[in-house]
Short mmCIF file of C-alpha atoms in Angstrom, two decimals:
data_model
loop_
_atom_site.label_atom_id
_atom_site.label_comp_id
_atom_site.label_asym_id
_atom_site.label_seq_id
_atom_site.Cartn_x
_atom_site.Cartn_y
_atom_site.Cartn_z
CA UNK A 515 48.86 -73.39 -85.26
CA UNK A 516 48.92 -71.29 -82.00
CA UNK A 517 46.02 -69.70 -81.43
CA UNK A 518 43.26 -68.44 -78.57
CA UNK A 519 40.10 -67.01 -78.00
CA UNK A 520 41.08 -63.03 -78.89
CA UNK A 521 42.86 -64.68 -82.53
CA UNK A 522 39.80 -66.24 -83.22
CA UNK A 523 37.76 -63.20 -82.83
CA UNK A 524 40.19 -61.14 -84.43
CA UNK A 525 40.27 -63.39 -87.69
CA UNK A 526 36.92 -63.10 -87.40
CA UNK A 527 36.34 -59.65 -86.98
CA UNK A 528 38.95 -58.84 -89.62
CA UNK A 529 37.69 -61.18 -92.33
CA UNK A 530 35.68 -59.51 -94.84
CA UNK A 531 37.55 -55.81 -93.57
CA UNK A 532 39.40 -56.18 -97.49
CA UNK A 533 35.85 -55.68 -98.86
CA UNK A 534 36.21 -52.30 -97.78
CA UNK A 535 39.69 -51.57 -98.65
CA UNK A 536 39.09 -52.93 -101.93
CA UNK A 537 36.11 -50.60 -102.72
CA UNK A 538 38.72 -47.70 -102.14
CA UNK A 539 40.43 -48.31 -105.11
CA UNK A 540 43.61 -46.85 -103.30
CA UNK A 541 45.23 -51.08 -103.59
CA UNK A 542 45.50 -52.78 -106.55
CA UNK A 543 45.50 -56.38 -106.91
CA UNK A 544 49.11 -56.16 -108.61
CA UNK A 545 50.79 -54.21 -106.02
CA UNK A 546 49.84 -56.56 -103.62
CA UNK A 547 53.00 -59.17 -102.15
CA UNK A 548 53.11 -61.97 -104.67
CA UNK A 549 52.13 -64.98 -102.17
CA UNK A 550 48.78 -62.98 -102.20
CA UNK A 551 48.02 -62.45 -104.69
CA UNK A 552 48.63 -66.14 -106.35
CA UNK A 553 46.75 -67.64 -103.23
CA UNK A 554 43.69 -69.23 -104.52
CA UNK A 555 40.33 -67.45 -103.33
CA UNK A 556 38.51 -64.32 -103.78
CA UNK A 557 40.00 -60.73 -103.95
CA UNK A 558 38.44 -59.44 -100.37
CA UNK A 559 40.61 -61.86 -98.19
CA UNK A 560 43.58 -60.68 -100.17
CA UNK A 561 42.68 -57.74 -99.32
CA UNK A 562 42.19 -58.17 -95.55
CA UNK A 563 45.33 -60.28 -95.23
CA UNK A 564 47.64 -57.79 -97.23
CA UNK A 565 45.88 -55.08 -94.48
CA UNK A 566 46.76 -57.68 -91.40
CA UNK A 567 50.64 -57.60 -93.06
CA UNK A 568 51.33 -54.19 -93.13
CA UNK A 569 50.12 -53.57 -89.77
CA UNK A 570 52.42 -56.52 -88.49
CA UNK A 571 54.84 -55.36 -90.61
CA UNK A 572 55.02 -51.92 -88.61
CA UNK A 573 54.59 -53.71 -85.04
CA UNK A 574 56.13 -50.60 -83.43
CA UNK A 575 53.47 -48.59 -84.14
CA UNK A 576 51.08 -51.33 -82.79
CA UNK A 577 49.35 -51.38 -79.38
CA UNK A 578 50.30 -54.35 -77.29
CA UNK A 579 47.20 -55.88 -78.05
CA UNK A 580 47.83 -56.43 -81.52
CA UNK A 581 51.67 -56.83 -81.24
CA UNK A 582 50.65 -59.90 -78.95
CA UNK A 583 47.37 -60.90 -80.70
CA UNK A 584 47.89 -60.10 -84.96
CA UNK A 585 49.87 -63.03 -85.40
CA UNK A 586 50.71 -64.62 -88.83
CA UNK A 587 48.19 -67.38 -88.18
CA UNK A 588 45.78 -64.15 -87.99
CA UNK A 589 46.63 -63.40 -91.50
CA UNK A 590 46.27 -67.26 -92.49
CA UNK A 591 42.84 -67.05 -91.41
CA UNK A 592 41.38 -64.52 -92.80
CA UNK A 593 43.51 -65.33 -96.36
CA UNK A 594 41.59 -68.75 -96.62
CA UNK A 595 38.14 -68.07 -94.92
CA UNK A 596 36.85 -69.65 -98.14
CA UNK A 597 39.09 -72.16 -98.75
CA UNK A 598 40.21 -73.51 -95.31
CA UNK A 599 43.36 -75.41 -94.69
CA UNK A 600 43.30 -76.46 -91.26
CA UNK A 601 39.99 -76.76 -88.76
CA UNK A 602 40.74 -73.25 -87.19
CA UNK A 603 39.51 -72.17 -91.10
CA UNK A 604 36.93 -74.82 -91.21
CA UNK A 605 35.39 -72.69 -87.89
CA UNK A 606 35.69 -69.43 -89.79
CA UNK A 607 34.42 -70.26 -92.70
CA UNK A 608 31.04 -71.99 -91.03
CA UNK A 609 30.61 -69.38 -88.85
CA UNK A 610 30.69 -67.21 -92.06
CA UNK A 611 28.81 -69.06 -93.83
CA UNK A 612 25.76 -69.31 -90.48
CA UNK A 613 25.90 -65.66 -90.51
CA UNK A 614 25.52 -65.06 -93.88
CA UNK A 615 22.39 -67.36 -94.17
CA UNK A 616 19.95 -64.66 -93.96
CA UNK A 617 20.76 -62.64 -96.71
CA UNK A 618 18.00 -62.26 -98.98
CA UNK A 619 18.57 -62.88 -102.93
CA UNK A 620 17.99 -59.58 -104.94
CA UNK A 621 17.92 -59.28 -108.98
CA UNK A 622 16.98 -55.63 -108.10
CA UNK A 623 20.13 -54.53 -107.63
CA UNK A 624 22.02 -53.76 -110.72
CA UNK A 625 24.07 -50.47 -109.35
CA UNK A 626 27.97 -50.87 -109.53
CA UNK A 627 29.36 -52.89 -106.79
CA UNK A 628 30.69 -49.54 -105.20
CA UNK A 629 28.11 -47.24 -105.44
CA UNK A 630 25.47 -49.86 -103.77
CA UNK A 631 24.25 -48.31 -100.46
CA UNK A 632 22.88 -50.24 -97.78
CA UNK A 633 18.91 -50.34 -97.66
CA UNK A 634 16.77 -49.81 -94.97
CA UNK A 635 14.89 -52.31 -93.38
CA UNK A 636 11.48 -50.41 -93.14
CA UNK A 637 10.35 -52.30 -96.52
CA UNK A 638 10.79 -55.80 -95.56
CA UNK A 639 8.81 -54.67 -92.07
CA UNK A 640 6.10 -52.80 -93.78
CA UNK A 641 5.11 -53.34 -97.76
CA UNK A 642 3.99 -50.04 -97.95
CA UNK A 643 6.98 -48.14 -96.56
CA UNK A 644 9.19 -45.95 -98.99
CA UNK A 645 12.13 -48.04 -100.34
CA UNK A 646 15.24 -46.13 -98.59
CA UNK A 647 19.27 -46.74 -98.35
CA UNK A 648 21.72 -45.36 -95.56
CA UNK A 649 24.29 -42.62 -96.76
CA UNK A 650 28.22 -44.25 -96.84
CA UNK A 651 28.99 -42.44 -93.71
CA UNK A 652 29.81 -43.37 -90.11
CA UNK A 653 26.90 -42.85 -87.60
CA UNK A 654 27.20 -38.91 -87.14
CA UNK A 655 24.87 -39.11 -90.32
CA UNK A 656 22.04 -41.99 -89.69
CA UNK A 657 19.23 -40.86 -91.37
CA UNK A 658 18.39 -43.00 -94.51
CA UNK A 659 17.66 -41.41 -97.71
CA UNK A 660 16.05 -41.81 -101.38
CA UNK A 661 18.34 -43.61 -103.26
CA UNK A 662 18.16 -41.17 -105.92
CA UNK A 663 19.95 -38.83 -103.27
CA UNK A 664 22.77 -41.08 -102.21
CA UNK A 665 26.18 -40.72 -104.30
CA UNK A 666 28.81 -43.80 -103.27
CA UNK A 667 32.32 -43.94 -105.23
CA UNK A 668 35.46 -45.04 -104.62
CA UNK A 669 36.77 -41.85 -102.61
CA UNK A 670 33.66 -41.76 -100.29
CA UNK A 671 34.85 -44.97 -98.96
CA UNK A 672 38.59 -43.28 -99.23
CA UNK A 673 36.93 -40.74 -97.17
CA UNK A 674 34.42 -42.96 -94.30
CA UNK A 675 37.90 -45.37 -94.20
CA UNK A 676 40.95 -43.12 -93.51
CA UNK A 677 39.95 -42.17 -90.07
CA UNK A 678 39.32 -45.74 -89.17
CA UNK A 679 42.53 -46.84 -90.78
CA UNK A 680 44.20 -44.02 -87.97
CA UNK A 681 43.18 -44.89 -85.14
CA UNK A 682 43.40 -48.71 -85.81
CA UNK A 683 46.66 -49.67 -84.17
CA UNK A 684 45.92 -48.37 -80.94
CA UNK A 685 43.07 -50.81 -80.77
CA UNK A 686 43.75 -52.39 -77.05
CA UNK A 687 40.75 -55.10 -76.71
CA UNK A 688 38.19 -56.49 -78.65
CA UNK A 689 35.49 -54.32 -77.56
CA UNK A 690 37.55 -51.52 -78.73
CA UNK A 691 37.56 -52.54 -82.45
CA UNK A 692 33.89 -53.24 -82.03
CA UNK A 693 33.13 -49.54 -81.57
CA UNK A 694 35.57 -48.60 -84.44
CA UNK A 695 33.45 -51.06 -86.18
CA UNK A 696 30.49 -50.18 -85.41
CA UNK A 697 30.75 -46.69 -85.43
CA UNK A 698 32.72 -46.48 -89.50
CA UNK A 699 31.04 -49.65 -90.85
CA UNK A 700 27.53 -49.98 -89.48
CA UNK A 701 26.43 -48.08 -92.46
CA UNK A 702 28.53 -50.01 -95.48
CA UNK A 703 26.94 -52.72 -96.84
CA UNK A 704 28.44 -56.42 -96.69
CA UNK A 705 27.22 -57.66 -99.66
CA UNK A 706 26.45 -55.00 -102.57
CA UNK A 707 25.89 -57.87 -105.62
CA UNK A 708 23.14 -61.13 -105.75
CA UNK A 709 21.80 -60.06 -102.57
CA UNK A 710 19.31 -57.48 -100.87
CA UNK A 711 22.65 -54.87 -99.87
CA UNK A 712 20.88 -54.26 -96.38
CA UNK A 713 23.11 -56.24 -93.78
CA UNK A 714 26.29 -54.03 -93.07
CA UNK A 715 29.83 -54.99 -92.84
CA UNK A 716 29.98 -54.39 -89.18
CA UNK A 717 26.78 -56.49 -88.10
CA UNK A 718 28.04 -59.27 -90.43
CA UNK A 719 31.18 -59.33 -88.67
CA UNK A 720 30.35 -59.24 -85.01
CA UNK A 721 27.58 -62.12 -85.99
CA UNK A 722 30.87 -64.24 -87.77
CA UNK A 723 32.69 -63.34 -84.46
CA UNK A 724 30.39 -64.54 -82.19
CA UNK A 725 29.55 -67.76 -83.63
CA UNK A 726 33.15 -68.12 -84.12
CA UNK A 727 34.19 -68.07 -80.83
CA UNK A 728 31.32 -70.18 -80.08
CA UNK A 729 32.32 -73.14 -82.30
CA UNK A 730 36.15 -72.25 -81.11
CA UNK A 731 35.14 -73.31 -77.61
CA UNK A 732 33.31 -76.05 -78.34
CA UNK A 733 36.06 -77.58 -80.20
CA UNK A 734 38.65 -77.49 -78.08
CA UNK A 735 36.67 -78.42 -75.07
CA UNK A 736 36.16 -81.58 -77.36
CA UNK A 737 32.66 -80.89 -77.72
CA UNK A 738 32.64 -81.12 -81.60
CA UNK A 739 35.09 -82.91 -83.78
CA UNK A 740 36.88 -82.17 -87.04
CA UNK A 741 34.05 -84.65 -88.46
CA UNK A 742 31.06 -82.53 -87.46
CA UNK A 743 32.98 -79.10 -88.69
CA UNK A 744 33.49 -80.68 -92.08
#
């Protein structure tokens, strides 16, 4: 498997992108390529891998950076990050686990998962603070509101995601991808069921990528072994 720093970072950044795609409901599982549909994993890795495959199949429209680094190996790491098939997959999985370790379990969130907004953090630092949430929006609208004032559905996800998709193929480096993520995904909850939805896709993805890169460097430099990863 041919990997390097950029490919590990891309794999980690894109591992949960399928969550946003799936919430638009524009892509049905039955429409995915057969090999993705039958993979034994959750739905969102399949959508993440599908996104990468579509880009790779239309590589003439990609930036040189994406042509070089958005490879079959990256697609495989994204698809199997819950069920790794090699050491690099274990690195992504461990980084994902570590980045998720601060999630607080919640029995309060009963909304249909698509309708759940990102919770504002104020209540966690001040119990007397009002419970507020963020609208599903890019960073042009960052003012939190009362939950009942926020309406989120599949159309809201499509409206948010489409401008990001139109820009994605022109990404020239990791920093540009992080900027896109920050602008469009900072108010998209990473987890909408079973946990307090107060961590965004952007924050979870950037933390996962940073941890994965550290583990990858330690692994290739011999500071940690395959047994350590297990």
